[in-house]
């Protein structure tokens, strides 16, 4: 009986201390902090491209995101690949023909690429510098963010962006992103089966090669 009483006292002490260690508040800065901790992110994507005339084209494939670049590998409906690294765009068509193009002279491309990279890398300073951020915690584990460009270079191509994601047990994921284009069209992305490996495989690293 004495032991049982001691256990009750111990449990009471634990529950008394718990409020001193609250769960991490779900804010945009929290999301960015956890995204910044990922060195690499891999997964599958579905893209829905809608023109200003409301005609849609759906494609799907895999993606690799690192702190240095990104690879979009489309598998359906037509195989192709686009890799962006070191201000170069490396395009590979369905026949395996590779084209390497320097984007150093394209201010718009470089700016947009930096912004997309900063979003997935969780660079909150860069994001807040270039966007007005409206963040909302949809629930204890789900969040939404609307980003409106401040920079004219970005707003020339993009009118706004929205993202939806989860925050579960300290792990952050972006499962949907919508980019509303200045010409009236849009790009919608659904991200699935995401992983955050510490290192990429040699096969994944080869996807970034220029030759």
mmCIF file of C-alpha atoms in Angstrom:
data_model
loop_
_atom_site.group_PDB
_atom_site.id
_atom_site.type_symbol
_atom_site.label_atom_id
_atom_site.label_comp_id
_atom_site.label_asym_id
_atom_site.label_seq_id
_atom_site.Cartn_x
_atom_site.Cartn_y
_atom_site.Cartn_z
ATOM 1 C CA UNK A 1 0.000 0.000 0.000
ATOM 2 C CA UNK A 2 2.864 2.343 0.845
ATOM 3 C CA UNK A 3 4.470 1.619 -2.515
ATOM 4 C CA UNK A 4 1.188 2.396 -4.288
ATOM 5 C CA UNK A 5 0.947 5.705 -2.447
ATOM 6 C CA UNK A 6 4.510 6.560 -3.507
ATOM 7 C CA UNK A 7 3.610 5.838 -7.131
ATOM 8 C CA UNK A 8 0.601 8.158 -6.922
ATOM 9 C CA UNK A 9 2.758 10.923 -5.447
ATOM 10 C CA UNK A 10 5.346 10.399 -8.209
ATOM 11 C CA UNK A 11 2.687 10.577 -10.957
ATOM 12 C CA UNK A 12 1.162 13.685 -9.411
ATOM 13 C CA UNK A 13 4.595 15.333 -9.426
ATOM 14 C CA UNK A 14 5.120 14.447 -13.102
ATOM 15 C CA UNK A 15 1.761 15.928 -14.156
ATOM 16 C CA UNK A 16 2.497 19.037 -12.120
ATOM 17 C CA UNK A 17 5.758 19.541 -14.014
ATOM 18 C CA UNK A 18 4.327 18.880 -17.519
ATOM 19 C CA UNK A 19 2.807 22.365 -17.970
ATOM 20 C CA UNK A 20 6.304 23.793 -17.552
ATOM 21 C CA UNK A 21 7.298 22.035 -20.807
ATOM 22 C CA UNK A 22 4.569 22.990 -23.326
ATOM 23 C CA UNK A 23 4.396 21.532 -26.834
ATOM 24 C CA UNK A 24 6.222 23.528 -29.486
ATOM 25 C CA UNK A 25 3.956 26.284 -30.788
ATOM 26 C CA UNK A 26 2.893 25.808 -34.394
ATOM 27 C CA UNK A 27 4.090 28.965 -36.178
ATOM 28 C CA UNK A 28 5.646 29.722 -39.567
ATOM 29 C CA UNK A 29 9.039 30.068 -37.852
ATOM 30 C CA UNK A 30 8.577 26.613 -36.301
ATOM 31 C CA UNK A 31 7.841 25.097 -39.706
ATOM 32 C CA UNK A 32 10.876 26.813 -41.244
ATOM 33 C CA UNK A 33 13.162 25.695 -38.439
ATOM 34 C CA UNK A 34 12.266 22.040 -38.941
ATOM 35 C CA UNK A 35 12.446 22.236 -42.747
ATOM 36 C CA UNK A 36 15.921 23.764 -42.440
ATOM 37 C CA UNK A 37 17.097 20.688 -40.554
ATOM 38 C CA UNK A 38 16.552 18.444 -43.612
ATOM 39 C CA UNK A 39 19.651 18.045 -45.771
ATOM 40 C CA UNK A 40 17.729 16.196 -48.472
ATOM 41 C CA UNK A 41 14.114 15.468 -49.320
ATOM 42 C CA UNK A 42 12.951 12.840 -51.806
ATOM 43 C CA UNK A 43 9.486 11.708 -52.803
ATOM 44 C CA UNK A 44 6.818 11.531 -55.469
ATOM 45 C CA UNK A 45 4.880 14.400 -57.013
ATOM 46 C CA UNK A 46 1.775 15.013 -59.062
ATOM 47 C CA UNK A 47 1.655 18.263 -61.017
ATOM 48 C CA UNK A 48 -1.517 19.804 -62.432
ATOM 49 C CA UNK A 49 -0.763 22.639 -64.825
ATOM 50 C CA UNK A 50 -3.779 24.800 -65.620
ATOM 51 C CA UNK A 51 -3.663 27.463 -68.321
ATOM 52 C CA UNK A 52 -5.422 30.814 -68.183
ATOM 53 C CA UNK A 53 -8.062 29.198 -70.417
ATOM 54 C CA UNK A 54 -8.621 26.553 -67.701
ATOM 55 C CA UNK A 55 -7.165 23.682 -69.709
ATOM 56 C CA UNK A 56 -5.344 21.227 -67.460
ATOM 57 C CA UNK A 57 -2.426 18.859 -67.943
ATOM 58 C CA UNK A 58 -1.531 16.307 -65.292
ATOM 59 C CA UNK A 59 1.911 14.752 -64.894
ATOM 60 C CA UNK A 60 3.620 12.749 -62.177
ATOM 61 C CA UNK A 61 7.031 11.481 -61.164
ATOM 62 C CA UNK A 62 9.703 11.730 -58.494
ATOM 63 C CA UNK A 63 11.714 14.589 -57.046
ATOM 64 C CA UNK A 64 14.986 15.127 -55.208
ATOM 65 C CA UNK A 65 15.576 18.297 -53.242
ATOM 66 C CA UNK A 66 18.937 19.161 -51.707
ATOM 67 C CA UNK A 67 20.478 22.324 -50.282
ATOM 68 C CA UNK A 68 22.265 22.755 -53.624
ATOM 69 C CA UNK A 69 19.620 21.922 -56.201
ATOM 70 C CA UNK A 70 16.503 20.072 -57.260
ATOM 71 C CA UNK A 71 15.547 17.318 -59.718
ATOM 72 C CA UNK A 72 12.053 16.880 -61.161
ATOM 73 C CA UNK A 73 11.834 13.513 -62.928
ATOM 74 C CA UNK A 74 8.551 13.150 -64.812
ATOM 75 C CA UNK A 75 7.486 9.553 -65.455
ATOM 76 C CA UNK A 76 3.966 10.097 -66.849
ATOM 77 C CA UNK A 77 2.577 10.933 -69.374
ATOM 78 C CA UNK A 78 5.919 11.504 -71.132
ATOM 79 C CA UNK A 79 9.245 10.724 -69.412
ATOM 80 C CA UNK A 80 11.557 13.712 -68.968
ATOM 81 C CA UNK A 81 13.797 15.280 -66.365
ATOM 82 C CA UNK A 82 14.775 18.760 -65.253
ATOM 83 C CA UNK A 83 17.647 19.304 -62.844
ATOM 84 C CA UNK A 84 18.580 22.727 -61.494
ATOM 85 C CA UNK A 85 21.939 23.194 -59.817
ATOM 86 C CA UNK A 86 24.555 25.965 -59.718
ATOM 87 C CA UNK A 87 22.346 28.281 -61.847
ATOM 88 C CA UNK A 88 22.205 25.668 -64.609
ATOM 89 C CA UNK A 89 19.098 23.960 -65.950
ATOM 90 C CA UNK A 90 19.756 20.435 -67.214
ATOM 91 C CA UNK A 91 16.886 19.093 -69.310
ATOM 92 C CA UNK A 92 16.595 15.496 -70.530
ATOM 93 C CA UNK A 93 13.882 14.500 -72.991
ATOM 94 C CA UNK A 94 12.111 11.165 -73.495
ATOM 95 C CA UNK A 95 14.856 9.988 -75.880
ATOM 96 C CA UNK A 96 17.606 10.717 -73.364
ATOM 97 C CA UNK A 97 18.899 13.843 -75.111
ATOM 98 C CA UNK A 98 20.379 16.220 -72.559
ATOM 99 C CA UNK A 99 20.493 20.017 -72.837
ATOM 100 C CA UNK A 100 22.444 22.197 -70.413
ATOM 101 C CA UNK A 101 21.481 25.857 -70.200
ATOM 102 C CA UNK A 102 23.045 28.551 -68.047
ATOM 103 C CA UNK A 103 20.488 30.719 -66.277
ATOM 104 C CA UNK A 104 23.010 33.240 -64.973
ATOM 105 C CA UNK A 105 21.592 35.997 -67.186
ATOM 106 C CA UNK A 106 17.970 35.365 -66.214
ATOM 107 C CA UNK A 107 17.211 37.478 -63.150
ATOM 108 C CA UNK A 108 13.626 36.227 -62.953
ATOM 109 C CA UNK A 109 14.654 32.575 -63.083
ATOM 110 C CA UNK A 110 17.369 33.015 -60.481
ATOM 111 C CA UNK A 111 15.056 34.903 -58.165
ATOM 112 C CA UNK A 112 12.212 32.401 -58.432
ATOM 113 C CA UNK A 113 14.601 29.468 -58.084
ATOM 114 C CA UNK A 114 16.116 30.994 -54.952
ATOM 115 C CA UNK A 115 12.650 31.528 -53.492
ATOM 116 C CA UNK A 116 11.485 27.966 -54.200
ATOM 117 C CA UNK A 117 14.712 26.636 -52.670
ATOM 118 C CA UNK A 118 14.282 28.854 -49.618
ATOM 119 C CA UNK A 119 10.717 27.585 -49.142
ATOM 120 C CA UNK A 120 11.736 23.945 -48.972
ATOM 121 C CA UNK A 121 14.934 24.740 -47.072
ATOM 122 C CA UNK A 122 12.998 26.698 -44.469
ATOM 123 C CA UNK A 123 14.949 29.941 -44.903
ATOM 124 C CA UNK A 124 12.449 32.148 -43.045
ATOM 125 C CA UNK A 125 14.551 35.322 -43.382
ATOM 126 C CA UNK A 126 14.646 35.029 -47.185
ATOM 127 C CA UNK A 127 10.953 34.127 -47.368
ATOM 128 C CA UNK A 128 9.825 37.047 -45.190
ATOM 129 C CA UNK A 129 12.085 39.363 -47.170
ATOM 130 C CA UNK A 130 10.373 38.504 -50.443
ATOM 131 C CA UNK A 131 6.831 37.584 -49.381
ATOM 132 C CA UNK A 132 4.035 38.740 -47.165
ATOM 133 C CA UNK A 133 3.235 35.562 -45.232
ATOM 134 C CA UNK A 134 -0.236 34.705 -43.923
ATOM 135 C CA UNK A 135 0.152 31.583 -41.759
ATOM 136 C CA UNK A 136 -2.652 29.596 -40.166
ATOM 137 C CA UNK A 137 -2.629 26.495 -37.967
ATOM 138 C CA UNK A 138 -5.584 24.540 -39.393
ATOM 139 C CA UNK A 139 -5.377 22.082 -36.481
ATOM 140 C CA UNK A 140 -2.836 20.851 -33.941
ATOM 141 C CA UNK A 141 -0.989 18.960 -36.704
ATOM 142 C CA UNK A 142 -1.932 20.746 -39.944
ATOM 143 C CA UNK A 143 -0.937 24.168 -41.240
ATOM 144 C CA UNK A 144 -1.517 26.447 -44.215
ATOM 145 C CA UNK A 145 0.446 29.400 -45.559
ATOM 146 C CA UNK A 146 -0.357 31.994 -48.221
ATOM 147 C CA UNK A 147 2.583 33.908 -49.667
ATOM 148 C CA UNK A 148 2.158 37.108 -51.664
ATOM 149 C CA UNK A 149 5.280 38.491 -53.404
ATOM 150 C CA UNK A 150 6.748 41.809 -52.307
ATOM 151 C CA UNK A 151 9.458 41.750 -54.971
ATOM 152 C CA UNK A 152 8.445 43.004 -58.430
ATOM 153 C CA UNK A 153 10.709 40.468 -60.134
ATOM 154 C CA UNK A 154 8.734 37.655 -58.512
ATOM 155 C CA UNK A 155 5.278 39.217 -58.930
ATOM 156 C CA UNK A 156 5.990 39.542 -62.662
ATOM 157 C CA UNK A 157 5.767 35.733 -62.836
ATOM 158 C CA UNK A 158 3.826 34.726 -59.705
ATOM 159 C CA UNK A 159 0.815 36.452 -58.138
ATOM 160 C CA UNK A 160 0.730 34.267 -55.008
ATOM 161 C CA UNK A 161 1.596 30.871 -53.596
ATOM 162 C CA UNK A 162 -0.160 28.666 -51.067
ATOM 163 C CA UNK A 163 1.170 25.677 -49.162
ATOM 164 C CA UNK A 164 -0.403 23.061 -46.919
ATOM 165 C CA UNK A 165 1.474 20.706 -44.665
ATOM 166 C CA UNK A 166 1.661 18.704 -41.473
ATOM 167 C CA UNK A 167 3.607 18.965 -38.242
ATOM 168 C CA UNK A 168 3.561 15.605 -36.461
ATOM 169 C CA UNK A 169 5.887 14.754 -33.578
ATOM 170 C CA UNK A 170 8.428 17.356 -34.646
ATOM 171 C CA UNK A 171 8.416 16.214 -38.289
ATOM 172 C CA UNK A 172 7.339 18.738 -40.939
ATOM 173 C CA UNK A 173 6.060 17.953 -44.433
ATOM 174 C CA UNK A 174 4.631 20.029 -47.263
ATOM 175 C CA UNK A 175 1.989 17.873 -48.919
ATOM 176 C CA UNK A 176 0.482 20.446 -51.290
ATOM 177 C CA UNK A 177 1.618 23.624 -53.013
ATOM 178 C CA UNK A 178 -0.235 25.859 -55.453
ATOM 179 C CA UNK A 179 1.441 28.552 -57.505
ATOM 180 C CA UNK A 180 -0.880 31.141 -59.043
ATOM 181 C CA UNK A 181 0.773 32.601 -62.127
ATOM 182 C CA UNK A 182 0.535 36.238 -63.155
ATOM 183 C CA UNK A 183 -0.911 35.236 -66.533
ATOM 184 C CA UNK A 184 -3.951 33.639 -64.887
ATOM 185 C CA UNK A 185 -2.720 30.059 -64.977
ATOM 186 C CA UNK A 186 -1.639 27.916 -62.048
ATOM 187 C CA UNK A 187 0.588 25.039 -61.022
ATOM 188 C CA UNK A 188 -0.607 22.625 -58.362
ATOM 189 C CA UNK A 189 1.663 20.065 -56.708
ATOM 190 C CA UNK A 190 0.830 17.117 -54.480
ATOM 191 C CA UNK A 191 3.819 15.612 -52.647
ATOM 192 C CA UNK A 192 3.737 12.048 -51.328
ATOM 193 C CA UNK A 193 6.010 9.403 -49.778
ATOM 194 C CA UNK A 194 8.530 11.963 -48.602
ATOM 195 C CA UNK A 195 11.799 10.902 -47.011
ATOM 196 C CA UNK A 196 14.638 12.956 -45.561
ATOM 197 C CA UNK A 197 17.841 10.936 -46.015
ATOM 198 C CA UNK A 198 21.044 12.215 -44.479
ATOM 199 C CA UNK A 199 22.864 11.260 -47.693
ATOM 200 C CA UNK A 200 21.739 10.611 -51.261
ATOM 201 C CA UNK A 201 22.524 7.373 -53.061
ATOM 202 C CA UNK A 202 25.023 7.463 -55.914
ATOM 203 C CA UNK A 203 22.146 6.966 -58.364
ATOM 204 C CA UNK A 204 20.374 10.029 -56.934
ATOM 205 C CA UNK A 205 23.569 12.095 -57.090
ATOM 206 C CA UNK A 206 24.008 11.117 -60.745
ATOM 207 C CA UNK A 207 20.665 12.780 -61.553
ATOM 208 C CA UNK A 208 22.405 16.158 -61.107
ATOM 209 C CA UNK A 209 25.245 15.491 -63.571
ATOM 210 C CA UNK A 210 25.625 17.882 -66.500
ATOM 211 C CA UNK A 211 27.360 15.369 -68.795
#
